[in-house]
């Protein structure tokens, strides 16, 4: 099953690299139909460029998918992301009713799925997607580390 997501992970990673080039935290996200594996939407972090603290890759991909499908629910869709979603994004994923959340890099400091508040394990979470870890041999983690290391050098 993981092999089915490789091409979508690669796309998400390219979006993360685009974010990096734009001085955004390098995270990319892709939403696909489960049955046909067609891309519904994709995005990357745009917090700085949009001057919005909520414009995470996942939120922007969710908004675009909902707009394209004309529905606030994304039943039958999955998200592939280069980073473990934060609590805000995890809750939005639950509200959207995604089938699966597939991600590569874990986020011990700010994650909301396998770290932090573990949103999908909370009794207040009404929809729990399948959580799938994608092994990218730490590509996404290294890109994030490179980004934050460059910020520490400047600051």
PDB file of C-alpha atoms in Angstrom:
ATOM      1  CA  UNK A   1       0.000   0.000   0.000  1.00  0.00           C
ATOM      2  CA  UNK A   2       2.845   2.416   0.808  1.00  0.00           C
ATOM      3  CA  UNK A   3       4.202   2.076  -2.748  1.00  0.00           C
ATOM      4  CA  UNK A   4       0.888   3.492  -3.988  1.00  0.00           C
ATOM      5  CA  UNK A   5       1.777   6.764  -2.280  1.00  0.00           C
ATOM      6  CA  UNK A   6       5.362   7.203  -3.540  1.00  0.00           C
ATOM      7  CA  UNK A   7       4.467   9.417  -6.502  1.00  0.00           C
ATOM      8  CA  UNK A   8       2.236  11.591  -4.302  1.00  0.00           C
ATOM      9  CA  UNK A   9       4.886  11.838  -1.613  1.00  0.00           C
ATOM     10  CA  UNK A  10       7.395  12.879  -4.302  1.00  0.00           C
ATOM     11  CA  UNK A  11       4.960  15.606  -5.407  1.00  0.00           C
ATOM     12  CA  UNK A  12       4.482  16.772  -1.801  1.00  0.00           C
ATOM     13  CA  UNK A  13       8.263  16.842  -1.352  1.00  0.00           C
ATOM     14  CA  UNK A  14       8.652  18.993  -4.480  1.00  0.00           C
ATOM     15  CA  UNK A  15       6.084  21.387  -2.994  1.00  0.00           C
ATOM     16  CA  UNK A  16       8.092  21.443   0.245  1.00  0.00           C
ATOM     17  CA  UNK A  17      11.204  22.357  -1.748  1.00  0.00           C
ATOM     18  CA  UNK A  18       9.232  25.142  -3.444  1.00  0.00           C
ATOM     19  CA  UNK A  19       8.198  26.444  -0.018  1.00  0.00           C
ATOM     20  CA  UNK A  20      11.862  26.349   1.050  1.00  0.00           C
ATOM     21  CA  UNK A  21      12.856  28.405  -1.996  1.00  0.00           C
ATOM     22  CA  UNK A  22      10.219  30.983  -1.031  1.00  0.00           C
ATOM     23  CA  UNK A  23      11.547  31.173   2.563  1.00  0.00           C
ATOM     24  CA  UNK A  24       8.517  29.307   3.917  1.00  0.00           C
ATOM     25  CA  UNK A  25       8.749  26.359   6.312  1.00  0.00           C
ATOM     26  CA  UNK A  26       9.230  23.487   3.827  1.00  0.00           C
ATOM     27  CA  UNK A  27       6.066  21.414   4.074  1.00  0.00           C
ATOM     28  CA  UNK A  28       4.031  20.099   1.166  1.00  0.00           C
ATOM     29  CA  UNK A  29       0.662  18.368   1.142  1.00  0.00           C
ATOM     30  CA  UNK A  30      -1.337  16.508  -1.508  1.00  0.00           C
ATOM     31  CA  UNK A  31      -4.950  15.249  -1.344  1.00  0.00           C
ATOM     32  CA  UNK A  32      -5.977  12.339  -3.565  1.00  0.00           C
ATOM     33  CA  UNK A  33      -9.085  10.297  -4.288  1.00  0.00           C
ATOM     34  CA  UNK A  34      -8.691   6.892  -2.638  1.00  0.00           C
ATOM     35  CA  UNK A  35     -10.310   4.931  -5.459  1.00  0.00           C
ATOM     36  CA  UNK A  36      -8.703   6.492  -8.517  1.00  0.00           C
ATOM     37  CA  UNK A  37      -5.561   8.010  -6.973  1.00  0.00           C
ATOM     38  CA  UNK A  38      -6.210  11.260  -8.834  1.00  0.00           C
ATOM     39  CA  UNK A  39      -4.883  14.445  -7.255  1.00  0.00           C
ATOM     40  CA  UNK A  40      -7.699  16.587  -5.886  1.00  0.00           C
ATOM     41  CA  UNK A  41      -5.537  19.412  -4.522  1.00  0.00           C
ATOM     42  CA  UNK A  42      -2.081  20.259  -3.281  1.00  0.00           C
ATOM     43  CA  UNK A  43      -0.322  23.067  -1.497  1.00  0.00           C
ATOM     44  CA  UNK A  44       2.687  24.121   0.543  1.00  0.00           C
ATOM     45  CA  UNK A  45       3.150  26.347   3.579  1.00  0.00           C
ATOM     46  CA  UNK A  46       2.350  29.984   2.770  1.00  0.00           C
ATOM     47  CA  UNK A  47       2.238  31.624   6.185  1.00  0.00           C
ATOM     48  CA  UNK A  48       4.790  34.346   5.417  1.00  0.00           C
ATOM     49  CA  UNK A  49       3.626  35.145   1.903  1.00  0.00           C
ATOM     50  CA  UNK A  50      -0.057  35.255   2.921  1.00  0.00           C
ATOM     51  CA  UNK A  51       0.681  36.836   6.305  1.00  0.00           C
ATOM     52  CA  UNK A  52      -1.519  34.227   7.931  1.00  0.00           C
ATOM     53  CA  UNK A  53      -0.474  31.932  10.766  1.00  0.00           C
ATOM     54  CA  UNK A  54      -3.056  29.345   9.669  1.00  0.00           C
ATOM     55  CA  UNK A  55      -1.917  28.967   6.056  1.00  0.00           C
ATOM     56  CA  UNK A  56      -0.244  25.608   6.595  1.00  0.00           C
ATOM     57  CA  UNK A  57       0.105  23.286   3.604  1.00  0.00           C
ATOM     58  CA  UNK A  58      -2.585  20.966   4.973  1.00  0.00           C
ATOM     59  CA  UNK A  59      -5.142  23.718   5.598  1.00  0.00           C
ATOM     60  CA  UNK A  60      -4.621  25.221   2.139  1.00  0.00           C
ATOM     61  CA  UNK A  61      -4.897  21.797   0.463  1.00  0.00           C
ATOM     62  CA  UNK A  62      -8.090  21.064   2.431  1.00  0.00           C
ATOM     63  CA  UNK A  63      -9.665  24.395   1.477  1.00  0.00           C
ATOM     64  CA  UNK A  64      -8.845  23.921  -2.194  1.00  0.00           C
ATOM     65  CA  UNK A  65     -10.166  20.339  -2.236  1.00  0.00           C
ATOM     66  CA  UNK A  66     -13.423  21.402  -0.539  1.00  0.00           C
ATOM     67  CA  UNK A  67     -13.834  24.230  -3.014  1.00  0.00           C
ATOM     68  CA  UNK A  68     -13.158  21.989  -6.015  1.00  0.00           C
ATOM     69  CA  UNK A  69     -15.501  19.254  -4.795  1.00  0.00           C
ATOM     70  CA  UNK A  70     -18.158  21.658  -3.520  1.00  0.00           C
ATOM     71  CA  UNK A  71     -18.339  19.855  -0.192  1.00  0.00           C
ATOM     72  CA  UNK A  72     -17.049  20.428   3.338  1.00  0.00           C
ATOM     73  CA  UNK A  73     -16.454  16.677   3.675  1.00  0.00           C
ATOM     74  CA  UNK A  74     -13.715  14.883   1.780  1.00  0.00           C
ATOM     75  CA  UNK A  75     -14.986  11.335   2.209  1.00  0.00           C
ATOM     76  CA  UNK A  76     -13.033   8.927   0.036  1.00  0.00           C
ATOM     77  CA  UNK A  77      -9.932  11.133   0.008  1.00  0.00           C
ATOM     78  CA  UNK A  78      -6.521  10.859   1.653  1.00  0.00           C
ATOM     79  CA  UNK A  79      -3.767  13.351   2.424  1.00  0.00           C
ATOM     80  CA  UNK A  80      -0.051  12.847   1.929  1.00  0.00           C
ATOM     81  CA  UNK A  81       2.139  15.335   3.789  1.00  0.00           C
ATOM     82  CA  UNK A  82       5.863  15.713   4.315  1.00  0.00           C
ATOM     83  CA  UNK A  83       5.441  16.487   8.034  1.00  0.00           C
ATOM     84  CA  UNK A  84       3.274  15.228  10.865  1.00  0.00           C
ATOM     85  CA  UNK A  85       0.295  17.593  11.013  1.00  0.00           C
ATOM     86  CA  UNK A  86       0.139  20.047  13.906  1.00  0.00           C
ATOM     87  CA  UNK A  87      -2.905  19.952  16.229  1.00  0.00           C
ATOM     88  CA  UNK A  88      -4.769  22.587  14.163  1.00  0.00           C
ATOM     89  CA  UNK A  89      -4.249  20.667  10.927  1.00  0.00           C
ATOM     90  CA  UNK A  90      -5.021  17.312  12.550  1.00  0.00           C
ATOM     91  CA  UNK A  91      -8.355  18.638  13.815  1.00  0.00           C
ATOM     92  CA  UNK A  92      -9.149  20.057  10.355  1.00  0.00           C
ATOM     93  CA  UNK A  93      -8.302  16.668   8.823  1.00  0.00           C
ATOM     94  CA  UNK A  94     -10.750  15.054  11.234  1.00  0.00           C
ATOM     95  CA  UNK A  95     -13.486  17.593  10.421  1.00  0.00           C
ATOM     96  CA  UNK A  96     -12.921  16.971   6.689  1.00  0.00           C
ATOM     97  CA  UNK A  97     -13.407  13.208   7.185  1.00  0.00           C
ATOM     98  CA  UNK A  98     -10.277  12.155   5.270  1.00  0.00           C
ATOM     99  CA  UNK A  99      -9.764   8.384   5.082  1.00  0.00           C
ATOM    100  CA  UNK A 100      -6.010   8.430   5.621  1.00  0.00           C
ATOM    101  CA  UNK A 101      -3.259  10.802   6.661  1.00  0.00           C
ATOM    102  CA  UNK A 102       0.104   9.679   5.317  1.00  0.00           C
ATOM    103  CA  UNK A 103       3.191  11.590   6.454  1.00  0.00           C
ATOM    104  CA  UNK A 104       6.940  11.173   6.552  1.00  0.00           C
ATOM    105  CA  UNK A 105       8.720  13.405   9.103  1.00  0.00           C
ATOM    106  CA  UNK A 106       7.511  13.239  12.682  1.00  0.00           C
ATOM    107  CA  UNK A 107       7.303  16.443  14.706  1.00  0.00           C
ATOM    108  CA  UNK A 108       8.081  15.787  18.396  1.00  0.00           C
ATOM    109  CA  UNK A 109       7.854  19.507  19.239  1.00  0.00           C
ATOM    110  CA  UNK A 110       4.709  20.635  17.391  1.00  0.00           C
ATOM    111  CA  UNK A 111       3.003  17.515  16.059  1.00  0.00           C
ATOM    112  CA  UNK A 112      -0.591  16.677  16.812  1.00  0.00           C
ATOM    113  CA  UNK A 113      -0.944  13.101  15.561  1.00  0.00           C
ATOM    114  CA  UNK A 114       1.698  10.865  17.151  1.00  0.00           C
ATOM    115  CA  UNK A 115       3.112  13.617  19.386  1.00  0.00           C
ATOM    116  CA  UNK A 116       1.616  16.370  21.511  1.00  0.00           C
ATOM    117  CA  UNK A 117      -2.148  16.181  22.038  1.00  0.00           C
ATOM    118  CA  UNK A 118      -2.598  13.198  19.657  1.00  0.00           C
ATOM    119  CA  UNK A 119      -5.800  14.687  18.267  1.00  0.00           C
ATOM    120  CA  UNK A 120      -7.106  11.452  16.741  1.00  0.00           C
ATOM    121  CA  UNK A 121      -6.919   9.704  20.129  1.00  0.00           C
ATOM    122  CA  UNK A 122      -8.935  12.402  21.890  1.00  0.00           C
ATOM    123  CA  UNK A 123     -12.501  11.652  22.975  1.00  0.00           C
ATOM    124  CA  UNK A 124     -13.523  14.939  21.333  1.00  0.00           C
ATOM    125  CA  UNK A 125     -12.358  13.677  17.929  1.00  0.00           C
ATOM    126  CA  UNK A 126     -15.381  12.445  15.996  1.00  0.00           C
ATOM    127  CA  UNK A 127     -13.557  11.052  12.963  1.00  0.00           C
ATOM    128  CA  UNK A 128     -10.273   9.205  13.163  1.00  0.00           C
ATOM    129  CA  UNK A 129      -8.468   8.699   9.846  1.00  0.00           C
ATOM    130  CA  UNK A 130      -5.991   5.895   9.383  1.00  0.00           C
ATOM    131  CA  UNK A 131      -2.509   7.163  10.211  1.00  0.00           C
ATOM    132  CA  UNK A 132       0.237   5.843   7.947  1.00  0.00           C
ATOM    133  CA  UNK A 133       3.928   6.664   8.358  1.00  0.00           C
ATOM    134  CA  UNK A 134       5.817   6.970   5.083  1.00  0.00           C
ATOM    135  CA  UNK A 135       9.529   6.137   5.099  1.00  0.00           C
ATOM    136  CA  UNK A 136      11.342   8.708   2.971  1.00  0.00           C
ATOM    137  CA  UNK A 137      14.773   7.963   4.472  1.00  0.00           C
ATOM    138  CA  UNK A 138      14.577  11.272   6.379  1.00  0.00           C
ATOM    139  CA  UNK A 139      14.468  13.459   3.234  1.00  0.00           C
ATOM    140  CA  UNK A 140      11.714  15.685   4.624  1.00  0.00           C
ATOM    141  CA  UNK A 141      13.336  15.821   8.060  1.00  0.00           C
ATOM    142  CA  UNK A 142      16.669  16.866   6.544  1.00  0.00           C
ATOM    143  CA  UNK A 143      15.031  19.596   4.452  1.00  0.00           C
ATOM    144  CA  UNK A 144      13.309  20.973   7.564  1.00  0.00           C
ATOM    145  CA  UNK A 145      16.562  20.819   9.556  1.00  0.00           C
ATOM    146  CA  UNK A 146      18.420  22.636   6.772  1.00  0.00           C
ATOM    147  CA  UNK A 147      15.741  25.348   6.734  1.00  0.00           C
ATOM    148  CA  UNK A 148      15.779  25.946  10.489  1.00  0.00           C
ATOM    149  CA  UNK A 149      19.588  25.770  10.653  1.00  0.00           C
ATOM    150  CA  UNK A 150      19.734  28.579   8.064  1.00  0.00           C
ATOM    151  CA  UNK A 151      17.341  30.635  10.210  1.00  0.00           C
ATOM    152  CA  UNK A 152      19.495  30.186  13.335  1.00  0.00           C
ATOM    153  CA  UNK A 153      22.612  31.329  11.428  1.00  0.00           C
ATOM    154  CA  UNK A 154      20.875  34.546  10.323  1.00  0.00           C
ATOM    155  CA  UNK A 155      19.312  35.330  13.657  1.00  0.00           C
TER     156      UNK A 155
END
